[in-house]
Amino acid sequence: MPLTPVEVNVPSSAKQHSFLGRALTGLACLGLAAATLAGCGTKDDEASSDPDTSDSEADYTALREAAKVFDCTSAFGDLDAAHIANDVAGQRAAAAEYRKIIAAWDEKVRAIDFPDGSREAAERLYRTNTDELNSLDDMAAATDANEATIVVWEIFVADWENTVANDELQASLGHPSAPALVAAHQLGLARSKSASASAEAGQPFRDALASGDLDAAIAANEIEIGGLETYLDEIDAIEFPDSVDSQVEQLKKDVQAQIDYDHQQVAVATTADIVESPSDGSAEAKTEAQTHEELQNTLNDMAPPSGPDPVCPSETGTPN
């Protein structure tokens, strides 16, 4: 059966992603000066006499400065917490606050005159900002938990896409993020897209059970299965460090187990024969969530340290 809104929350990788990714990318050469994997160090400094390189360095510095808008806000975490609690009003309020952050970020990055070699990456970042702003606007119109769940996963997907686009932009400026961190961001995006498909399928599946329409239940399940199959394909496309190969293979097995579960659940004569998953999710979904979280944490831990947390005034929140 497609994931229930509660099951989608086990766990929310988007919460782990947004601030970690942006804190690291925003402080890449401030806190990672010794980390050659972050694209920082003497080689970049020696090349600064080249006019094109100097322009890229200035733009990278401006991009780092723009990312500071994420330093002292709890809005994204508040959105995720409200989502987990199925608090629609809380999600609307947090989304409104987070929209201010994304709007400020968008304004700052659009003001940077990126070099020609970075224009394509910059345009992708602009598009992801627009997508996220639109999804955050959609949350303002959400009236029930099901609608809010669908929209919040659209926000999470857009936020991950924004971080992946930011990785590409940094690399085009000569400051690639650590490979493990790039893989972590791409994995977070892949899983969030799968969870978004599951959220979309939830209400149609429940409606099909209520009306006794087996064909409709199968069709709803196919939405989730399609998302899981795409998730598998995208895992295969990610360049993971060799040291996590066994974790990646286990994750793929766990995703396939979810696909098999979905197929088996609707391989029945009537909807009366369908056994619904527990409210907190099937065993297969819980196993995949745990495996994913462990892999995500391993990749994050492999990235160079980001340096000290920013100092934030108490009235504006705590560092991300």
mmCIF file of C-alpha atoms in Angstrom:
data_model
loop_
_atom_site.group_PDB
_atom_site.id
_atom_site.type_symbol
_atom_site.label_atom_id
_atom_site.label_comp_id
_atom_site.label_asym_id
_atom_site.label_seq_id
_atom_site.Cartn_x
_atom_site.Cartn_y
_atom_site.Cartn_z
ATOM 1 C CA MET A 1 0.000 0.000 0.000
ATOM 2 C CA PRO A 2 1.257 3.514 -0.617
ATOM 3 C CA LEU A 3 2.805 5.151 2.395
ATOM 4 C CA THR A 4 0.492 6.814 4.866
ATOM 5 C CA PRO A 5 1.329 10.415 5.847
ATOM 6 C CA VAL A 6 2.807 9.060 9.073
ATOM 7 C CA GLU A 7 4.910 6.464 7.313
ATOM 8 C CA VAL A 8 6.313 9.047 4.947
ATOM 9 C CA ASN A 9 7.844 10.653 8.021
ATOM 10 C CA VAL A 10 10.042 7.689 8.959
ATOM 11 C CA PRO A 11 12.391 9.496 8.805
ATOM 12 C CA SER A 12 12.347 12.809 6.956
ATOM 13 C CA SER A 13 15.653 13.031 5.183
ATOM 14 C CA ALA A 14 14.790 16.544 4.115
ATOM 15 C CA LYS A 15 15.250 17.720 7.693
ATOM 16 C CA GLN A 16 18.796 16.369 7.739
ATOM 17 C CA HIS A 17 19.558 17.832 4.372
ATOM 18 C CA SER A 18 18.757 21.446 4.071
ATOM 19 C CA PHE A 19 20.776 23.115 6.750
ATOM 20 C CA LEU A 20 23.673 20.685 6.769
ATOM 21 C CA GLY A 21 24.104 21.006 3.038
ATOM 22 C CA ARG A 22 23.850 24.741 2.958
ATOM 23 C CA ALA A 23 25.904 25.272 6.109
ATOM 24 C CA LEU A 24 28.723 23.247 4.583
ATOM 25 C CA THR A 25 28.495 24.828 1.158
ATOM 26 C CA GLY A 26 28.096 28.305 2.551
ATOM 27 C CA LEU A 27 31.202 27.972 4.715
ATOM 28 C CA ALA A 28 33.253 25.803 2.379
ATOM 29 C CA CYS A 29 36.494 27.782 2.360
ATOM 30 C CA LEU A 30 36.013 29.456 5.719
ATOM 31 C CA GLY A 31 35.795 26.261 7.723
ATOM 32 C CA LEU A 32 37.366 23.809 5.240
ATOM 33 C CA ALA A 33 40.567 25.584 4.322
ATOM 34 C CA ALA A 34 42.600 22.404 4.681
ATOM 35 C CA ALA A 35 40.122 20.245 2.817
ATOM 36 C CA THR A 36 41.268 19.777 -0.771
ATOM 37 C CA LEU A 37 38.102 17.804 -1.527
ATOM 38 C CA ALA A 38 36.140 21.014 -0.963
ATOM 39 C CA GLY A 39 38.064 22.741 -3.729
ATOM 40 C CA CYS A 40 39.874 25.095 -1.339
ATOM 41 C CA GLY A 41 43.534 25.721 -0.712
ATOM 42 C CA THR A 42 46.724 27.028 -2.270
ATOM 43 C CA LYS A 43 46.074 25.946 -5.850
ATOM 44 C CA ASP A 44 42.986 28.117 -6.037
ATOM 45 C CA ASP A 45 44.824 30.986 -4.367
ATOM 46 C CA GLU A 46 47.791 30.714 -6.759
ATOM 47 C CA ALA A 47 45.419 30.855 -9.727
ATOM 48 C CA SER A 48 43.772 34.046 -8.512
ATOM 49 C CA SER A 49 46.022 36.220 -10.712
ATOM 50 C CA ASP A 50 44.082 35.007 -13.761
ATOM 51 C CA PRO A 51 41.204 37.477 -14.415
ATOM 52 C CA ASP A 52 38.663 34.712 -15.081
ATOM 53 C CA THR A 53 39.704 32.891 -11.930
ATOM 54 C CA SER A 54 39.519 36.112 -9.938
ATOM 55 C CA ASP A 55 35.970 36.653 -11.170
ATOM 56 C CA SER A 56 35.025 33.110 -10.182
ATOM 57 C CA GLU A 57 36.553 33.600 -6.758
ATOM 58 C CA ALA A 58 34.625 36.818 -6.235
ATOM 59 C CA ASP A 59 31.403 35.125 -7.322
ATOM 60 C CA TYR A 60 32.083 32.163 -5.060
ATOM 61 C CA THR A 61 32.664 34.516 -2.143
ATOM 62 C CA ALA A 62 29.367 36.241 -2.960
ATOM 63 C CA LEU A 63 27.611 32.861 -3.116
ATOM 64 C CA ARG A 64 28.994 31.959 0.310
ATOM 65 C CA GLU A 65 27.790 35.274 1.643
ATOM 66 C CA ALA A 66 24.325 34.700 0.156
ATOM 67 C CA ALA A 67 24.093 31.321 1.877
ATOM 68 C CA LYS A 68 24.324 33.009 5.272
ATOM 69 C CA VAL A 69 20.574 33.657 5.077
ATOM 70 C CA PHE A 70 20.188 30.032 6.225
ATOM 71 C CA ASP A 71 22.470 30.406 9.242
ATOM 72 C CA CYS A 72 20.055 31.565 11.923
ATOM 73 C CA THR A 73 16.602 30.225 11.167
ATOM 74 C CA SER A 74 14.641 27.264 12.474
ATOM 75 C CA ALA A 75 11.926 27.578 9.810
ATOM 76 C CA PHE A 76 12.826 24.467 7.832
ATOM 77 C CA GLY A 77 13.093 22.335 10.956
ATOM 78 C CA ASP A 78 9.808 23.785 12.186
ATOM 79 C CA LEU A 79 8.174 22.815 8.886
ATOM 80 C CA ASP A 80 9.416 19.253 9.158
ATOM 81 C CA ALA A 81 8.368 18.961 12.809
ATOM 82 C CA ALA A 82 4.874 20.209 11.986
ATOM 83 C CA HIS A 83 4.721 17.735 9.106
ATOM 84 C CA ILE A 84 5.618 14.833 11.387
ATOM 85 C CA ALA A 85 2.922 15.968 13.832
ATOM 86 C CA ASN A 86 0.364 16.306 10.999
ATOM 87 C CA ASP A 87 -0.089 19.905 12.155
ATOM 88 C CA VAL A 88 -1.467 21.652 9.076
ATOM 89 C CA ALA A 89 -1.575 25.105 10.655
ATOM 90 C CA GLY A 90 1.990 24.650 11.873
ATOM 91 C CA GLN A 91 3.122 23.645 8.399
ATOM 92 C CA ARG A 92 1.489 26.704 6.873
ATOM 93 C CA ALA A 93 3.135 29.004 9.427
ATOM 94 C CA ALA A 94 6.588 27.450 9.049
ATOM 95 C CA ALA A 95 6.319 27.446 5.251
ATOM 96 C CA ALA A 96 5.508 31.152 5.309
ATOM 97 C CA GLU A 97 8.640 31.826 7.364
ATOM 98 C CA TYR A 98 10.823 29.581 5.220
ATOM 99 C CA ARG A 99 9.530 31.303 2.092
ATOM 100 C CA LYS A 100 11.095 34.526 3.354
ATOM 101 C CA ILE A 101 14.457 32.748 3.593
ATOM 102 C CA ILE A 102 14.244 31.239 0.112
ATOM 103 C CA ALA A 103 13.114 34.579 -1.349
ATOM 104 C CA ALA A 104 16.117 36.308 0.243
ATOM 105 C CA TRP A 105 18.449 33.563 -1.008
ATOM 106 C CA ASP A 106 16.991 33.843 -4.518
ATOM 107 C CA GLU A 107 17.370 37.610 -4.579
ATOM 108 C CA LYS A 108 20.991 37.420 -3.470
ATOM 109 C CA VAL A 109 22.097 34.717 -5.921
ATOM 110 C CA ARG A 110 20.347 36.407 -8.855
ATOM 111 C CA ALA A 111 22.327 39.562 -8.090
ATOM 112 C CA ILE A 112 25.625 37.728 -8.660
ATOM 113 C CA ASP A 113 27.095 38.129 -12.161
ATOM 114 C CA PHE A 114 28.284 34.564 -12.685
ATOM 115 C CA PRO A 115 30.828 33.867 -15.466
ATOM 116 C CA ASP A 116 29.721 32.280 -18.729
ATOM 117 C CA GLY A 117 30.990 28.864 -17.658
ATOM 118 C CA SER A 118 28.671 28.925 -14.650
ATOM 119 C CA ARG A 119 25.556 30.291 -16.327
ATOM 120 C CA GLU A 120 23.914 26.910 -16.940
ATOM 121 C CA ALA A 121 24.412 25.865 -13.311
ATOM 122 C CA ALA A 122 23.173 29.257 -12.120
ATOM 123 C CA GLU A 123 20.042 28.988 -14.264
ATOM 124 C CA ARG A 124 19.265 25.614 -12.726
ATOM 125 C CA LEU A 125 19.598 27.121 -9.266
ATOM 126 C CA TYR A 126 17.232 29.934 -10.217
ATOM 127 C CA ARG A 127 14.680 27.394 -11.480
ATOM 128 C CA THR A 128 14.845 25.360 -8.288
ATOM 129 C CA ASN A 129 14.363 28.522 -6.251
ATOM 130 C CA THR A 130 11.254 29.329 -8.274
ATOM 131 C CA ASP A 131 9.927 25.791 -7.832
ATOM 132 C CA GLU A 132 10.474 25.939 -4.091
ATOM 133 C CA LEU A 133 8.837 29.344 -3.761
ATOM 134 C CA ASN A 134 5.818 28.068 -5.695
ATOM 135 C CA SER A 135 5.537 24.991 -3.466
ATOM 136 C CA LEU A 136 5.835 27.115 -0.341
ATOM 137 C CA ASP A 137 3.034 29.299 -1.698
ATOM 138 C CA ASP A 138 0.939 26.168 -2.271
ATOM 139 C CA MET A 139 1.269 25.275 1.408
ATOM 140 C CA ALA A 140 -0.592 28.466 2.299
ATOM 141 C CA ALA A 141 -3.656 27.002 0.569
ATOM 142 C CA ALA A 142 -3.454 23.543 2.188
ATOM 143 C CA THR A 143 -6.568 22.797 4.228
ATOM 144 C CA ASP A 144 -6.153 19.191 5.384
ATOM 145 C CA ALA A 145 -3.403 16.775 6.390
ATOM 146 C CA ASN A 146 -3.422 14.834 3.122
ATOM 147 C CA GLU A 147 -3.046 17.961 0.995
ATOM 148 C CA ALA A 148 -0.356 19.311 3.314
ATOM 149 C CA THR A 149 1.571 16.031 3.119
ATOM 150 C CA ILE A 150 1.605 16.150 -0.670
ATOM 151 C CA VAL A 151 2.725 19.777 -0.719
ATOM 152 C CA VAL A 152 5.364 19.415 1.987
ATOM 153 C CA TRP A 153 7.064 16.656 0.014
ATOM 154 C CA GLU A 154 7.035 18.914 -3.041
ATOM 155 C CA ILE A 155 8.832 21.468 -0.864
ATOM 156 C CA PHE A 156 11.325 18.867 0.351
ATOM 157 C CA VAL A 157 12.032 17.749 -3.228
ATOM 158 C CA ALA A 158 12.537 21.350 -4.370
ATOM 159 C CA ASP A 159 14.831 22.018 -1.402
ATOM 160 C CA TRP A 160 16.998 19.003 -2.224
ATOM 161 C CA GLU A 161 17.056 20.026 -5.898
ATOM 162 C CA ASN A 162 18.217 23.458 -4.780
ATOM 163 C CA THR A 163 21.095 21.950 -2.822
ATOM 164 C CA VAL A 164 22.129 19.679 -5.714
ATOM 165 C CA ALA A 165 22.036 22.700 -8.040
ATOM 166 C CA ASN A 166 24.142 24.652 -5.551
ATOM 167 C CA ASP A 167 26.721 21.832 -5.575
ATOM 168 C CA GLU A 168 26.904 22.084 -9.369
ATOM 169 C CA LEU A 169 27.248 25.854 -9.259
ATOM 170 C CA GLN A 170 30.052 25.697 -6.708
ATOM 171 C CA ALA A 171 31.887 23.123 -8.814
ATOM 172 C CA SER A 172 31.592 25.355 -11.882
ATOM 173 C CA LEU A 173 33.258 28.111 -9.845
ATOM 174 C CA GLY A 174 36.185 25.846 -8.972
ATOM 175 C CA HIS A 175 34.996 24.832 -5.507
ATOM 176 C CA PRO A 176 33.426 21.367 -5.702
ATOM 177 C CA SER A 177 31.819 20.007 -2.563
ATOM 178 C CA ALA A 178 33.286 16.853 -1.056
ATOM 179 C CA PRO A 179 32.279 13.814 -3.187
ATOM 180 C CA ALA A 180 30.626 12.107 -0.217
ATOM 181 C CA LEU A 181 28.521 15.200 0.418
ATOM 182 C CA VAL A 182 27.513 15.433 -3.242
ATOM 183 C CA ALA A 183 26.423 11.787 -3.077
ATOM 184 C CA ALA A 184 24.488 12.455 0.138
ATOM 185 C CA HIS A 185 22.625 15.332 -1.491
ATOM 186 C CA GLN A 186 21.795 13.313 -4.600
ATOM 187 C CA LEU A 187 20.592 10.421 -2.449
ATOM 188 C CA GLY A 188 18.408 12.741 -0.410
ATOM 189 C CA LEU A 189 16.861 14.105 -3.592
ATOM 190 C CA ALA A 190 16.219 10.620 -4.987
ATOM 191 C CA ARG A 191 14.519 9.410 -1.818
ATOM 192 C CA SER A 192 12.443 12.553 -1.412
ATOM 193 C CA LYS A 193 11.095 12.175 -4.946
ATOM 194 C CA SER A 194 10.073 8.602 -4.117
ATOM 195 C CA ALA A 195 8.383 9.723 -0.907
ATOM 196 C CA SER A 196 6.605 12.470 -2.834
ATOM 197 C CA ALA A 197 5.152 9.854 -5.195
ATOM 198 C CA SER A 198 4.012 7.829 -2.187
ATOM 199 C CA ALA A 199 2.313 10.854 -0.668
ATOM 200 C CA GLU A 200 0.520 11.515 -3.948
ATOM 201 C CA ALA A 201 -0.744 7.917 -4.058
ATOM 202 C CA GLY A 202 -2.039 7.781 -0.491
ATOM 203 C CA GLN A 203 -5.483 9.349 -0.823
ATOM 204 C CA PRO A 204 -6.386 7.623 -4.130
ATOM 205 C CA PHE A 205 -5.490 4.289 -2.533
ATOM 206 C CA ARG A 206 -7.639 4.966 0.515
ATOM 207 C CA ASP A 207 -10.502 6.125 -1.695
ATOM 208 C CA ALA A 208 -10.215 2.936 -3.750
ATOM 209 C CA LEU A 209 -10.450 0.775 -0.645
ATOM 210 C CA ALA A 210 -13.460 2.729 0.592
ATOM 211 C CA SER A 211 -15.281 2.269 -2.721
ATOM 212 C CA GLY A 212 -14.183 -1.329 -3.262
ATOM 213 C CA ASP A 213 -12.470 -0.471 -6.561
ATOM 214 C CA LEU A 214 -9.584 -2.917 -6.997
ATOM 215 C CA ASP A 215 -8.451 -1.443 -10.325
ATOM 216 C CA ALA A 216 -8.185 1.993 -8.730
ATOM 217 C CA ALA A 217 -6.221 0.538 -5.807
ATOM 218 C CA ILE A 218 -3.795 -1.116 -8.216
ATOM 219 C CA ALA A 219 -3.430 2.142 -10.156
ATOM 220 C CA ALA A 220 -2.677 4.065 -6.965
ATOM 221 C CA ASN A 221 -0.112 1.457 -5.956
ATOM 222 C CA GLU A 222 1.555 1.844 -9.350
ATOM 223 C CA ILE A 223 2.225 5.504 -8.571
ATOM 224 C CA GLU A 224 4.261 4.480 -5.546
ATOM 225 C CA ILE A 225 5.908 1.594 -7.367
ATOM 226 C CA GLY A 226 6.941 3.953 -10.159
ATOM 227 C CA GLY A 227 8.518 6.275 -7.609
ATOM 228 C CA LEU A 228 10.394 3.405 -5.984
ATOM 229 C CA GLU A 229 11.651 2.109 -9.331
ATOM 230 C CA THR A 230 12.913 5.577 -10.228
ATOM 231 C CA TYR A 231 14.567 5.725 -6.800
ATOM 232 C CA LEU A 232 16.449 2.507 -7.616
ATOM 233 C CA ASP A 233 17.581 3.880 -10.976
ATOM 234 C CA GLU A 234 18.791 7.098 -9.393
ATOM 235 C CA ILE A 235 20.705 5.236 -6.677
ATOM 236 C CA ASP A 236 22.550 3.412 -9.468
ATOM 237 C CA ALA A 237 23.434 6.733 -11.112
ATOM 238 C CA ILE A 238 25.037 8.234 -7.977
ATOM 239 C CA GLU A 239 28.830 8.055 -7.659
ATOM 240 C CA PHE A 240 29.155 6.771 -4.108
ATOM 241 C CA PRO A 241 32.514 6.341 -2.377
ATOM 242 C CA ASP A 242 33.703 2.729 -2.642
ATOM 243 C CA SER A 243 33.662 2.392 1.135
ATOM 244 C CA VAL A 244 29.853 2.495 1.264
ATOM 245 C CA ASP A 245 29.231 -0.100 -1.454
ATOM 246 C CA SER A 246 27.760 -2.628 0.971
ATOM 247 C CA GLN A 247 25.371 -0.037 2.420
ATOM 248 C CA VAL A 248 24.265 0.996 -1.059
ATOM 249 C CA GLU A 249 23.577 -2.613 -2.045
ATOM 250 C CA GLN A 250 21.549 -3.150 1.119
ATOM 251 C CA LEU A 251 19.529 -0.021 0.423
ATOM 252 C CA LYS A 252 18.746 -1.250 -3.082
ATOM 253 C CA LYS A 253 17.582 -4.587 -1.676
ATOM 254 C CA ASP A 254 15.346 -2.796 0.813
ATOM 255 C CA VAL A 255 13.809 -0.600 -1.887
ATOM 256 C CA GLN A 256 13.154 -3.686 -4.014
ATOM 257 C CA ALA A 257 11.488 -5.314 -1.003
ATOM 258 C CA GLN A 258 9.082 -2.366 -0.854
ATOM 259 C CA ILE A 259 8.286 -2.788 -4.539
ATOM 260 C CA ASP A 260 7.633 -6.500 -4.038
ATOM 261 C CA TYR A 261 5.418 -5.750 -1.045
ATOM 262 C CA ASP A 262 3.334 -3.297 -3.064
ATOM 263 C CA HIS A 263 2.856 -5.783 -5.882
ATOM 264 C CA GLN A 264 1.847 -8.562 -3.506
ATOM 265 C CA GLN A 265 -0.546 -6.388 -1.539
ATOM 266 C CA VAL A 266 -2.884 -5.865 -4.479
ATOM 267 C CA ALA A 267 -2.475 -9.335 -6.021
ATOM 268 C CA VAL A 268 -5.894 -10.287 -4.643
ATOM 269 C CA ALA A 269 -9.425 -10.940 -5.884
ATOM 270 C CA THR A 270 -11.159 -7.955 -4.239
ATOM 271 C CA THR A 271 -10.274 -4.934 -2.129
ATOM 272 C CA ALA A 272 -11.696 -6.801 0.865
ATOM 273 C CA ASP A 273 -8.676 -9.108 0.598
ATOM 274 C CA ILE A 274 -6.147 -6.266 0.802
ATOM 275 C CA VAL A 275 -4.303 -6.191 4.116
ATOM 276 C CA GLU A 276 -3.490 -2.598 4.942
ATOM 277 C CA SER A 277 -0.117 -1.600 6.332
ATOM 278 C CA PRO A 278 0.130 -0.528 9.974
ATOM 279 C CA SER A 279 -0.401 3.192 10.529
ATOM 280 C CA ASP A 280 3.319 3.659 11.165
ATOM 281 C CA GLY A 281 4.315 1.828 7.991
ATOM 282 C CA SER A 282 5.097 -1.622 6.697
ATOM 283 C CA ALA A 283 8.099 -3.545 7.982
ATOM 284 C CA GLU A 284 9.694 -3.155 4.552
ATOM 285 C CA ALA A 285 9.286 0.627 4.613
ATOM 286 C CA LYS A 286 10.735 0.891 8.114
ATOM 287 C CA THR A 287 13.739 -1.212 7.132
ATOM 288 C CA GLU A 288 14.428 0.929 4.070
ATOM 289 C CA ALA A 289 14.101 4.104 6.132
ATOM 290 C CA GLN A 290 16.659 2.854 8.644
ATOM 291 C CA THR A 291 19.097 1.716 5.955
ATOM 292 C CA HIS A 292 18.768 5.019 4.141
ATOM 293 C CA GLU A 293 19.317 7.027 7.316
ATOM 294 C CA GLU A 294 22.458 5.048 8.149
ATOM 295 C CA LEU A 295 23.879 5.551 4.651
ATOM 296 C CA GLN A 296 23.011 9.249 4.667
ATOM 297 C CA ASN A 297 24.727 9.664 8.036
ATOM 298 C CA THR A 298 27.802 7.763 6.850
ATOM 299 C CA LEU A 299 28.145 10.035 3.831
ATOM 300 C CA ASN A 300 27.643 13.188 5.893
ATOM 301 C CA ASP A 301 30.253 12.014 8.402
ATOM 302 C CA MET A 302 32.770 11.490 5.579
ATOM 303 C CA ALA A 303 32.589 15.161 4.569
ATOM 304 C CA PRO A 304 35.204 17.525 6.024
ATOM 305 C CA PRO A 305 34.061 19.442 9.121
ATOM 306 C CA SER A 306 32.274 22.687 8.396
ATOM 307 C CA GLY A 307 33.905 24.726 11.115
ATOM 308 C CA PRO A 308 32.243 26.496 14.044
ATOM 309 C CA ASP A 309 28.535 27.206 14.048
ATOM 310 C CA PRO A 310 27.528 30.781 13.280
ATOM 311 C CA VAL A 311 26.722 32.983 16.253
ATOM 312 C CA CYS A 312 23.050 33.925 16.113
ATOM 313 C CA PRO A 313 21.105 36.481 18.152
ATOM 314 C CA SER A 314 18.740 34.633 20.470
ATOM 315 C CA GLU A 315 15.690 36.421 19.093
ATOM 316 C CA THR A 316 16.326 35.125 15.549
ATOM 317 C CA GLY A 317 16.666 31.472 16.428
ATOM 318 C CA THR A 318 19.537 29.055 16.716
ATOM 319 C CA PRO A 319 22.201 28.018 14.201
ATOM 320 C CA ASN A 320 21.079 25.348 11.741
#
